[in-house]
Amino acid sequence: MLFLILSVIFNSLLLIVFKKITGTQNDLRRVILFNYLIGGTAGILLAYSLWHKLKFEEIEELLLKAISLGLFLYLGFLTTGWSVASNGLLITSTFLMSSFIIPAIYSWTISGESIALWKVAGVLLVLTGINLTAIKRDTPQRISSNLALLLVFLINGVIQVLFMEFTKVMNEYSFSLFTGLTFMFAAVTGSITITWRGIILYRFSEMKWGIFLGIANYLSILFLIKALSTIPHRSIVFGFLYGGILLLTSIISPTLFKEKLHYTTIAGLIFTFAGICIFYISG
């Protein structure tokens, strides 16, 4: 349970860092790029001793998977940072945690898993919740902010589908290496998107935030893997993870960042939290 609690904390820290960067002169793209450089380097170095335990064909397959997932990871972080800046920490967190609906629908329609009534009820509650949460009373609805929320939901849903499919047959050796390679290719994606204008020149503050984000990012995944290996029921792990992040950010956003909580936002949080609990606890 300790690993699961730590994963909740470090995942929440990622969103908090995005919020702290908002309004500064730091370039979010460069912070995210440096984050993945740190996480990728750490992952590959820690998995260095495992290379010889894998066959060449396995490493080649891992590289192809890491390239595709790395692309979506970079885009996912970029859109999440954009959404936190335009919509706030709480609303973005709600849409981010609700993206599990996409792999759920994928499992029902593509993988052929049976559709349980309680799981459908959980999905409907979450859909109701994110719609209520997205209603902002104090500011006019902007197309760009709504687009950011939609992209956070869709891209992170795709990431979960890819992660679910890619890690089905991985052992502990290939998984450790896969995580490091994926982070590194996310950094490569970031480099390609921002270096076409010229050489990357980092501010010290961007490097500082990038290091902090990279460590938190890597530890959030590491502790999640540890939790999955020690707790027998995956549904409990993910239910606690998503519900815990949503609960923690709902406390932090109004207290630390003074974000306003409207009645619709509170209702949306309750619906989303209940939907996540029902979906995962139902098995």
PDB file of C-alpha atoms in Angstrom:
ATOM      1  CA  MET A   1       0.000   0.000   0.000  1.00  0.00           C
ATOM      2  CA  LEU A   2       2.946   2.338   0.653  1.00  0.00           C
ATOM      3  CA  PHE A   3       4.050   2.108  -3.006  1.00  0.00           C
ATOM      4  CA  LEU A   4       0.522   2.952  -4.140  1.00  0.00           C
ATOM      5  CA  ILE A   5       0.314   6.005  -1.882  1.00  0.00           C
ATOM      6  CA  LEU A   6       3.710   7.178  -3.154  1.00  0.00           C
ATOM      7  CA  SER A   7       2.532   6.762  -6.765  1.00  0.00           C
ATOM      8  CA  VAL A   8      -0.508   8.932  -6.011  1.00  0.00           C
ATOM      9  CA  ILE A   9       1.720  11.618  -4.470  1.00  0.00           C
ATOM     10  CA  PHE A  10       4.241  11.716  -7.315  1.00  0.00           C
ATOM     11  CA  ASN A  11       1.547  11.650 -10.011  1.00  0.00           C
ATOM     12  CA  SER A  12      -0.137  14.590  -8.291  1.00  0.00           C
ATOM     13  CA  LEU A  13       3.221  16.373  -8.102  1.00  0.00           C
ATOM     14  CA  LEU A  14       3.431  16.275 -11.903  1.00  0.00           C
ATOM     15  CA  LEU A  15       0.236  18.320 -12.182  1.00  0.00           C
ATOM     16  CA  ILE A  16       1.374  20.682  -9.425  1.00  0.00           C
ATOM     17  CA  VAL A  17       4.650  21.352 -11.284  1.00  0.00           C
ATOM     18  CA  PHE A  18       2.690  22.193 -14.445  1.00  0.00           C
ATOM     19  CA  LYS A  19       0.627  24.651 -12.420  1.00  0.00           C
ATOM     20  CA  LYS A  20       3.715  26.223 -10.823  1.00  0.00           C
ATOM     21  CA  ILE A  21       5.313  26.737 -14.261  1.00  0.00           C
ATOM     22  CA  THR A  22       2.178  28.529 -15.487  1.00  0.00           C
ATOM     23  CA  GLY A  23       2.706  32.275 -15.634  1.00  0.00           C
ATOM     24  CA  THR A  24       6.511  32.061 -15.591  1.00  0.00           C
ATOM     25  CA  GLN A  25       8.850  32.777 -18.505  1.00  0.00           C
ATOM     26  CA  ASN A  26       9.854  29.128 -18.733  1.00  0.00           C
ATOM     27  CA  ASP A  27       9.135  27.360 -22.031  1.00  0.00           C
ATOM     28  CA  LEU A  28       6.977  24.348 -21.154  1.00  0.00           C
ATOM     29  CA  ARG A  29       8.208  22.397 -24.193  1.00  0.00           C
ATOM     30  CA  ARG A  30      11.821  22.672 -23.058  1.00  0.00           C
ATOM     31  CA  VAL A  31      10.941  21.713 -19.482  1.00  0.00           C
ATOM     32  CA  ILE A  32       9.111  18.615 -20.745  1.00  0.00           C
ATOM     33  CA  LEU A  33      12.002  17.744 -23.067  1.00  0.00           C
ATOM     34  CA  PHE A  34      14.527  17.977 -20.225  1.00  0.00           C
ATOM     35  CA  ASN A  35      12.180  15.963 -18.012  1.00  0.00           C
ATOM     36  CA  TYR A  36      12.210  13.058 -20.457  1.00  0.00           C
ATOM     37  CA  LEU A  37      15.963  13.318 -20.956  1.00  0.00           C
ATOM     38  CA  ILE A  38      16.429  12.911 -17.205  1.00  0.00           C
ATOM     39  CA  GLY A  39      13.844  10.127 -16.881  1.00  0.00           C
ATOM     40  CA  GLY A  40      15.068   8.307 -20.001  1.00  0.00           C
ATOM     41  CA  THR A  41      18.721   8.469 -18.997  1.00  0.00           C
ATOM     42  CA  ALA A  42      17.929   7.242 -15.472  1.00  0.00           C
ATOM     43  CA  GLY A  43      15.777   4.418 -16.810  1.00  0.00           C
ATOM     44  CA  ILE A  44      18.336   3.186 -19.337  1.00  0.00           C
ATOM     45  CA  LEU A  45      21.214   3.381 -16.819  1.00  0.00           C
ATOM     46  CA  LEU A  46      19.235   1.474 -14.196  1.00  0.00           C
ATOM     47  CA  ALA A  47      18.311  -1.156 -16.796  1.00  0.00           C
ATOM     48  CA  TYR A  48      21.852  -1.362 -18.230  1.00  0.00           C
ATOM     49  CA  SER A  49      22.592  -4.644 -16.496  1.00  0.00           C
ATOM     50  CA  LEU A  50      19.445  -6.189 -18.014  1.00  0.00           C
ATOM     51  CA  TRP A  51      20.394  -5.740 -21.684  1.00  0.00           C
ATOM     52  CA  HIS A  52      22.291  -9.033 -21.875  1.00  0.00           C
ATOM     53  CA  LYS A  53      19.259 -10.942 -20.567  1.00  0.00           C
ATOM     54  CA  LEU A  54      17.197 -10.011 -23.640  1.00  0.00           C
ATOM     55  CA  LYS A  55      17.451 -11.376 -27.161  1.00  0.00           C
ATOM     56  CA  PHE A  56      18.168  -9.021 -30.061  1.00  0.00           C
ATOM     57  CA  GLU A  57      14.633  -9.579 -31.444  1.00  0.00           C
ATOM     58  CA  GLU A  58      13.164  -8.570 -28.081  1.00  0.00           C
ATOM     59  CA  ILE A  59      15.219  -5.361 -27.963  1.00  0.00           C
ATOM     60  CA  GLU A  60      14.224  -4.533 -31.552  1.00  0.00           C
ATOM     61  CA  GLU A  61      10.546  -4.989 -30.670  1.00  0.00           C
ATOM     62  CA  LEU A  62      10.954  -2.831 -27.569  1.00  0.00           C
ATOM     63  CA  LEU A  63      12.488  -0.051 -29.659  1.00  0.00           C
ATOM     64  CA  LEU A  64       9.538   0.020 -32.064  1.00  0.00           C
ATOM     65  CA  LYS A  65       7.043   0.099 -29.197  1.00  0.00           C
ATOM     66  CA  ALA A  66       9.020   2.767 -27.336  1.00  0.00           C
ATOM     67  CA  ILE A  67       9.094   5.046 -30.395  1.00  0.00           C
ATOM     68  CA  SER A  68       5.306   5.075 -30.796  1.00  0.00           C
ATOM     69  CA  LEU A  69       4.526   5.371 -27.086  1.00  0.00           C
ATOM     70  CA  GLY A  70       7.235   8.017 -26.612  1.00  0.00           C
ATOM     71  CA  LEU A  71       5.557  10.205 -29.235  1.00  0.00           C
ATOM     72  CA  PHE A  72       2.232  10.109 -27.414  1.00  0.00           C
ATOM     73  CA  LEU A  73       3.873  10.603 -24.007  1.00  0.00           C
ATOM     74  CA  TYR A  74       5.441  13.876 -25.127  1.00  0.00           C
ATOM     75  CA  LEU A  75       2.175  15.074 -26.692  1.00  0.00           C
ATOM     76  CA  GLY A  76       0.289  13.992 -23.569  1.00  0.00           C
ATOM     77  CA  PHE A  77       2.547  16.013 -21.273  1.00  0.00           C
ATOM     78  CA  LEU A  78       2.429  19.006 -23.612  1.00  0.00           C
ATOM     79  CA  THR A  79      -1.385  19.091 -23.780  1.00  0.00           C
ATOM     80  CA  THR A  80      -1.670  18.495 -20.021  1.00  0.00           C
ATOM     81  CA  GLY A  81       0.569  21.489 -19.335  1.00  0.00           C
ATOM     82  CA  TRP A  82      -1.410  23.573 -21.825  1.00  0.00           C
ATOM     83  CA  SER A  83      -4.677  22.581 -20.168  1.00  0.00           C
ATOM     84  CA  VAL A  84      -3.433  23.314 -16.638  1.00  0.00           C
ATOM     85  CA  ALA A  85      -2.449  26.799 -17.825  1.00  0.00           C
ATOM     86  CA  SER A  86      -5.817  27.513 -19.479  1.00  0.00           C
ATOM     87  CA  ASN A  87      -8.276  25.475 -17.373  1.00  0.00           C
ATOM     88  CA  GLY A  88      -6.606  25.071 -13.992  1.00  0.00           C
ATOM     89  CA  LEU A  89      -5.300  22.111 -12.015  1.00  0.00           C
ATOM     90  CA  LEU A  90      -8.594  20.619 -10.863  1.00  0.00           C
ATOM     91  CA  ILE A  91     -10.477  20.526 -14.161  1.00  0.00           C
ATOM     92  CA  THR A  92      -7.451  19.143 -16.004  1.00  0.00           C
ATOM     93  CA  SER A  93      -6.986  16.483 -13.330  1.00  0.00           C
ATOM     94  CA  THR A  94     -10.617  15.420 -13.713  1.00  0.00           C
ATOM     95  CA  PHE A  95     -10.305  14.957 -17.474  1.00  0.00           C
ATOM     96  CA  LEU A  96      -6.932  13.254 -17.108  1.00  0.00           C
ATOM     97  CA  MET A  97      -8.204  10.714 -14.572  1.00  0.00           C
ATOM     98  CA  SER A  98     -11.350  10.129 -16.649  1.00  0.00           C
ATOM     99  CA  SER A  99      -9.341   9.065 -19.705  1.00  0.00           C
ATOM    100  CA  PHE A 100      -9.498   5.444 -18.492  1.00  0.00           C
ATOM    101  CA  ILE A 101     -12.842   5.348 -20.324  1.00  0.00           C
ATOM    102  CA  ILE A 102     -10.995   4.994 -23.650  1.00  0.00           C
ATOM    103  CA  PRO A 103      -9.104   1.777 -22.740  1.00  0.00           C
ATOM    104  CA  ALA A 104     -12.339   0.486 -21.178  1.00  0.00           C
ATOM    105  CA  ILE A 105     -14.240   0.999 -24.439  1.00  0.00           C
ATOM    106  CA  TYR A 106     -11.272  -0.479 -26.331  1.00  0.00           C
ATOM    107  CA  SER A 107     -11.378  -3.601 -24.149  1.00  0.00           C
ATOM    108  CA  TRP A 108     -15.104  -4.031 -24.708  1.00  0.00           C
ATOM    109  CA  THR A 109     -15.139  -3.428 -28.457  1.00  0.00           C
ATOM    110  CA  ILE A 110     -11.726  -4.577 -29.741  1.00  0.00           C
ATOM    111  CA  SER A 111     -10.454  -7.063 -27.158  1.00  0.00           C
ATOM    112  CA  GLY A 112     -13.885  -8.631 -26.724  1.00  0.00           C
ATOM    113  CA  GLU A 113     -14.073  -8.398 -22.931  1.00  0.00           C
ATOM    114  CA  SER A 114     -17.499  -8.889 -21.408  1.00  0.00           C
ATOM    115  CA  ILE A 115     -19.448  -5.735 -20.587  1.00  0.00           C
ATOM    116  CA  ALA A 116     -20.419  -5.574 -16.927  1.00  0.00           C
ATOM    117  CA  LEU A 117     -23.402  -3.443 -15.932  1.00  0.00           C
ATOM    118  CA  TRP A 118     -21.566  -1.847 -12.984  1.00  0.00           C
ATOM    119  CA  LYS A 119     -18.650  -0.841 -15.222  1.00  0.00           C
ATOM    120  CA  VAL A 120     -21.030   0.811 -17.692  1.00  0.00           C
ATOM    121  CA  ALA A 121     -22.652   2.656 -14.782  1.00  0.00           C
ATOM    122  CA  GLY A 122     -19.194   3.846 -13.660  1.00  0.00           C
ATOM    123  CA  VAL A 123     -18.370   5.140 -17.150  1.00  0.00           C
ATOM    124  CA  LEU A 124     -21.682   7.015 -17.381  1.00  0.00           C
ATOM    125  CA  LEU A 125     -21.079   8.626 -13.985  1.00  0.00           C
ATOM    126  CA  VAL A 126     -17.603   9.756 -15.064  1.00  0.00           C
ATOM    127  CA  LEU A 127     -18.912  11.170 -18.353  1.00  0.00           C
ATOM    128  CA  THR A 128     -21.531  13.119 -16.375  1.00  0.00           C
ATOM    129  CA  GLY A 129     -18.831  14.306 -13.985  1.00  0.00           C
ATOM    130  CA  ILE A 130     -16.423  15.635 -16.595  1.00  0.00           C
ATOM    131  CA  ASN A 131     -19.241  17.474 -18.331  1.00  0.00           C
ATOM    132  CA  LEU A 132     -20.235  19.169 -15.065  1.00  0.00           C
ATOM    133  CA  THR A 133     -16.609  19.942 -14.181  1.00  0.00           C
ATOM    134  CA  ALA A 134     -15.954  21.569 -17.564  1.00  0.00           C
ATOM    135  CA  ILE A 135     -18.705  24.162 -17.021  1.00  0.00           C
ATOM    136  CA  LYS A 136     -16.949  27.373 -15.945  1.00  0.00           C
ATOM    137  CA  ARG A 137     -19.135  30.114 -14.519  1.00  0.00           C
ATOM    138  CA  ASP A 138     -16.566  32.853 -13.963  1.00  0.00           C
ATOM    139  CA  THR A 139     -14.943  32.928 -17.402  1.00  0.00           C
ATOM    140  CA  PRO A 140     -16.370  32.668 -20.922  1.00  0.00           C
ATOM    141  CA  GLN A 141     -15.930  29.314 -22.627  1.00  0.00           C
ATOM    142  CA  ARG A 142     -12.979  29.449 -25.014  1.00  0.00           C
ATOM    143  CA  ILE A 143     -12.478  27.057 -27.894  1.00  0.00           C
ATOM    144  CA  SER A 144      -8.757  26.690 -27.114  1.00  0.00           C
ATOM    145  CA  SER A 145      -9.303  25.703 -23.471  1.00  0.00           C
ATOM    146  CA  ASN A 146     -12.019  23.210 -24.401  1.00  0.00           C
ATOM    147  CA  LEU A 147      -9.759  21.779 -27.112  1.00  0.00           C
ATOM    148  CA  ALA A 148      -6.991  21.352 -24.529  1.00  0.00           C
ATOM    149  CA  LEU A 149      -9.325  19.343 -22.296  1.00  0.00           C
ATOM    150  CA  LEU A 150     -10.453  17.174 -25.196  1.00  0.00           C
ATOM    151  CA  LEU A 151      -6.848  16.456 -26.207  1.00  0.00           C
ATOM    152  CA  VAL A 152      -5.875  15.619 -22.602  1.00  0.00           C
ATOM    153  CA  PHE A 153      -8.724  13.115 -22.487  1.00  0.00           C
ATOM    154  CA  LEU A 154      -8.057  11.542 -25.913  1.00  0.00           C
ATOM    155  CA  ILE A 155      -4.239  11.444 -25.924  1.00  0.00           C
ATOM    156  CA  ASN A 156      -3.939  10.053 -22.410  1.00  0.00           C
ATOM    157  CA  GLY A 157      -6.595   7.484 -23.243  1.00  0.00           C
ATOM    158  CA  VAL A 158      -4.555   6.371 -26.260  1.00  0.00           C
ATOM    159  CA  ILE A 159      -1.428   6.207 -24.059  1.00  0.00           C
ATOM    160  CA  GLN A 160      -3.215   3.837 -21.689  1.00  0.00           C
ATOM    161  CA  VAL A 161      -4.364   1.616 -24.575  1.00  0.00           C
ATOM    162  CA  LEU A 162      -0.827   1.431 -26.006  1.00  0.00           C
ATOM    163  CA  PHE A 163       0.674   0.809 -22.582  1.00  0.00           C
ATOM    164  CA  MET A 164      -1.870  -1.930 -21.900  1.00  0.00           C
ATOM    165  CA  GLU A 165      -1.190  -3.682 -25.219  1.00  0.00           C
ATOM    166  CA  PHE A 166       2.600  -3.251 -25.220  1.00  0.00           C
ATOM    167  CA  THR A 167       3.155  -4.577 -21.688  1.00  0.00           C
ATOM    168  CA  LYS A 168       0.960  -7.671 -21.902  1.00  0.00           C
ATOM    169  CA  VAL A 169       3.816 -10.102 -22.477  1.00  0.00           C
ATOM    170  CA  MET A 170       6.745  -8.211 -20.920  1.00  0.00           C
ATOM    171  CA  ASN A 171       8.890  -9.606 -18.133  1.00  0.00           C
ATOM    172  CA  GLU A 172      10.612  -7.513 -15.454  1.00  0.00           C
ATOM    173  CA  TYR A 173      13.760  -7.130 -17.556  1.00  0.00           C
ATOM    174  CA  SER A 174      12.085  -5.937 -20.735  1.00  0.00           C
ATOM    175  CA  PHE A 175       9.689  -3.656 -18.810  1.00  0.00           C
ATOM    176  CA  SER A 176      12.490  -1.770 -17.063  1.00  0.00           C
ATOM    177  CA  LEU A 177      14.316  -1.213 -20.337  1.00  0.00           C
ATOM    178  CA  PHE A 178      11.076  -0.336 -22.135  1.00  0.00           C
ATOM    179  CA  THR A 179      10.325   2.440 -19.639  1.00  0.00           C
ATOM    180  CA  GLY A 180      13.750   4.041 -20.114  1.00  0.00           C
ATOM    181  CA  LEU A 181      13.608   3.777 -23.913  1.00  0.00           C
ATOM    182  CA  THR A 182      10.094   5.218 -24.037  1.00  0.00           C
ATOM    183  CA  PHE A 183      11.160   8.250 -22.011  1.00  0.00           C
ATOM    184  CA  MET A 184      14.196   8.725 -24.226  1.00  0.00           C
ATOM    185  CA  PHE A 185      12.129   8.630 -27.432  1.00  0.00           C
ATOM    186  CA  ALA A 186       9.689  11.100 -25.859  1.00  0.00           C
ATOM    187  CA  ALA A 187      12.721  13.384 -25.445  1.00  0.00           C
ATOM    188  CA  VAL A 188      13.684  12.796 -29.083  1.00  0.00           C
ATOM    189  CA  THR A 189      10.148  13.777 -30.141  1.00  0.00           C
ATOM    190  CA  GLY A 190      10.416  16.958 -28.099  1.00  0.00           C
ATOM    191  CA  SER A 191      13.805  17.775 -29.618  1.00  0.00           C
ATOM    192  CA  ILE A 192      12.442  17.434 -33.153  1.00  0.00           C
ATOM    193  CA  THR A 193       9.454  19.678 -32.450  1.00  0.00           C
ATOM    194  CA  ILE A 194      11.431  22.597 -30.995  1.00  0.00           C
ATOM    195  CA  THR A 195      14.898  22.521 -32.593  1.00  0.00           C
ATOM    196  CA  TRP A 196      13.715  23.424 -36.084  1.00  0.00           C
ATOM    197  CA  ARG A 197      13.855  27.066 -34.957  1.00  0.00           C
ATOM    198  CA  GLY A 198      17.457  26.781 -33.832  1.00  0.00           C
ATOM    199  CA  ILE A 199      19.680  25.485 -31.059  1.00  0.00           C
ATOM    200  CA  ILE A 200      17.985  24.837 -27.722  1.00  0.00           C
ATOM    201  CA  LEU A 201      19.233  27.279 -25.114  1.00  0.00           C
ATOM    202  CA  TYR A 202      18.023  26.378 -21.628  1.00  0.00           C
ATOM    203  CA  ARG A 203      17.414  28.737 -18.764  1.00  0.00           C
ATOM    204  CA  PHE A 204      18.601  27.439 -15.398  1.00  0.00           C
ATOM    205  CA  SER A 205      15.032  27.497 -14.100  1.00  0.00           C
ATOM    206  CA  GLU A 206      13.886  25.320 -17.030  1.00  0.00           C
ATOM    207  CA  MET A 207      16.590  22.781 -16.217  1.00  0.00           C
ATOM    208  CA  LYS A 208      15.593  22.876 -12.545  1.00  0.00           C
ATOM    209  CA  TRP A 209      11.916  22.237 -13.303  1.00  0.00           C
ATOM    210  CA  GLY A 210      12.872  19.621 -15.900  1.00  0.00           C
ATOM    211  CA  ILE A 211      14.974  17.677 -13.382  1.00  0.00           C
ATOM    212  CA  PHE A 212      12.229  17.862 -10.760  1.00  0.00           C
ATOM    213  CA  LEU A 213       9.581  16.801 -13.277  1.00  0.00           C
ATOM    214  CA  GLY A 214      11.773  13.983 -14.617  1.00  0.00           C
ATOM    215  CA  ILE A 215      12.415  12.522 -11.162  1.00  0.00           C
ATOM    216  CA  ALA A 216       8.737  12.754 -10.173  1.00  0.00           C
ATOM    217  CA  ASN A 217       7.670  11.263 -13.511  1.00  0.00           C
ATOM    218  CA  TYR A 218      10.023   8.296 -13.257  1.00  0.00           C
ATOM    219  CA  LEU A 219       9.196   7.609  -9.599  1.00  0.00           C
ATOM    220  CA  SER A 220       5.445   7.769 -10.264  1.00  0.00           C
ATOM    221  CA  ILE A 221       5.816   4.912 -12.772  1.00  0.00           C
ATOM    222  CA  LEU A 222       8.323   2.989 -10.638  1.00  0.00           C
ATOM    223  CA  PHE A 223       6.064   3.039  -7.569  1.00  0.00           C
ATOM    224  CA  LEU A 224       3.045   2.075  -9.682  1.00  0.00           C
ATOM    225  CA  ILE A 225       4.920  -0.970 -10.992  1.00  0.00           C
ATOM    226  CA  LYS A 226       5.903  -1.880  -7.423  1.00  0.00           C
ATOM    227  CA  ALA A 227       2.289  -1.510  -6.289  1.00  0.00           C
ATOM    228  CA  LEU A 228       1.053  -3.739  -9.113  1.00  0.00           C
ATOM    229  CA  SER A 229       3.585  -6.400  -8.127  1.00  0.00           C
ATOM    230  CA  THR A 230       2.630  -6.379  -4.434  1.00  0.00           C
ATOM    231  CA  ILE A 231      -1.159  -5.915  -4.597  1.00  0.00           C
ATOM    232  CA  PRO A 232      -2.930  -8.881  -6.256  1.00  0.00           C
ATOM    233  CA  HIS A 233      -5.927  -6.996  -7.669  1.00  0.00           C
ATOM    234  CA  ARG A 234      -5.070  -4.507 -10.450  1.00  0.00           C
ATOM    235  CA  SER A 235      -8.554  -2.988 -10.258  1.00  0.00           C
ATOM    236  CA  ILE A 236      -7.936  -1.893  -6.671  1.00  0.00           C
ATOM    237  CA  VAL A 237      -4.572  -0.365  -7.629  1.00  0.00           C
ATOM    238  CA  PHE A 238      -5.937   1.759 -10.481  1.00  0.00           C
ATOM    239  CA  GLY A 239      -9.121   2.679  -8.626  1.00  0.00           C
ATOM    240  CA  PHE A 240      -7.085   3.925  -5.659  1.00  0.00           C
ATOM    241  CA  LEU A 241      -4.570   5.649  -7.975  1.00  0.00           C
ATOM    242  CA  TYR A 242      -7.084   7.628 -10.052  1.00  0.00           C
ATOM    243  CA  GLY A 243      -9.398   8.341  -7.143  1.00  0.00           C
ATOM    244  CA  GLY A 244      -6.463   9.344  -4.932  1.00  0.00           C
ATOM    245  CA  ILE A 245      -5.000  11.759  -7.498  1.00  0.00           C
ATOM    246  CA  LEU A 246      -8.388  13.355  -8.067  1.00  0.00           C
ATOM    247  CA  LEU A 247      -9.003  13.691  -4.317  1.00  0.00           C
ATOM    248  CA  LEU A 248      -5.527  15.115  -3.631  1.00  0.00           C
ATOM    249  CA  THR A 249      -5.673  17.685  -6.449  1.00  0.00           C
ATOM    250  CA  SER A 250      -9.188  18.723  -5.370  1.00  0.00           C
ATOM    251  CA  ILE A 251      -7.705  19.614  -1.976  1.00  0.00           C
ATOM    252  CA  ILE A 252      -4.541  21.286  -3.291  1.00  0.00           C
ATOM    253  CA  SER A 253      -6.049  23.408  -6.076  1.00  0.00           C
ATOM    254  CA  PRO A 254      -8.325  25.610  -3.911  1.00  0.00           C
ATOM    255  CA  THR A 255      -5.947  25.772  -0.924  1.00  0.00           C
ATOM    256  CA  LEU A 256      -2.572  26.236  -2.620  1.00  0.00           C
ATOM    257  CA  PHE A 257      -3.577  27.855  -5.934  1.00  0.00           C
ATOM    258  CA  LYS A 258      -6.868  29.516  -4.867  1.00  0.00           C
ATOM    259  CA  GLU A 259      -8.829  27.937  -7.728  1.00  0.00           C
ATOM    260  CA  LYS A 260     -12.566  28.552  -7.402  1.00  0.00           C
ATOM    261  CA  LEU A 261     -14.873  25.616  -6.731  1.00  0.00           C
ATOM    262  CA  HIS A 262     -18.347  26.149  -8.213  1.00  0.00           C
ATOM    263  CA  TYR A 263     -21.323  23.938  -7.398  1.00  0.00           C
ATOM    264  CA  THR A 264     -21.057  22.310 -10.817  1.00  0.00           C
ATOM    265  CA  THR A 265     -17.357  21.604 -10.269  1.00  0.00           C
ATOM    266  CA  ILE A 266     -18.016  19.991  -6.891  1.00  0.00           C
ATOM    267  CA  ALA A 267     -20.869  17.931  -8.342  1.00  0.00           C
ATOM    268  CA  GLY A 268     -18.636  16.908 -11.242  1.00  0.00           C
ATOM    269  CA  LEU A 269     -15.899  15.797  -8.838  1.00  0.00           C
ATOM    270  CA  ILE A 270     -18.351  13.693  -6.841  1.00  0.00           C
ATOM    271  CA  PHE A 271     -19.745  12.036  -9.975  1.00  0.00           C
ATOM    272  CA  THR A 272     -16.260  11.375 -11.368  1.00  0.00           C
ATOM    273  CA  PHE A 273     -14.878  10.031  -8.090  1.00  0.00           C
ATOM    274  CA  ALA A 274     -17.905   7.774  -7.615  1.00  0.00           C
ATOM    275  CA  GLY A 275     -17.676   6.550 -11.202  1.00  0.00           C
ATOM    276  CA  ILE A 276     -13.979   5.671 -10.848  1.00  0.00           C
ATOM    277  CA  CYS A 277     -14.631   3.773  -7.602  1.00  0.00           C
ATOM    278  CA  ILE A 278     -17.600   1.860  -9.040  1.00  0.00           C
ATOM    279  CA  PHE A 279     -15.760   0.997 -12.262  1.00  0.00           C
ATOM    280  CA  TYR A 280     -12.669  -0.453 -10.577  1.00  0.00           C
ATOM    281  CA  ILE A 281     -14.118  -1.905  -7.382  1.00  0.00           C
ATOM    282  CA  SER A 282     -16.698  -3.823  -9.427  1.00  0.00           C
ATOM    283  CA  GLY A 283     -13.732  -5.831 -10.770  1.00  0.00           C
TER     284      GLY A 283
END
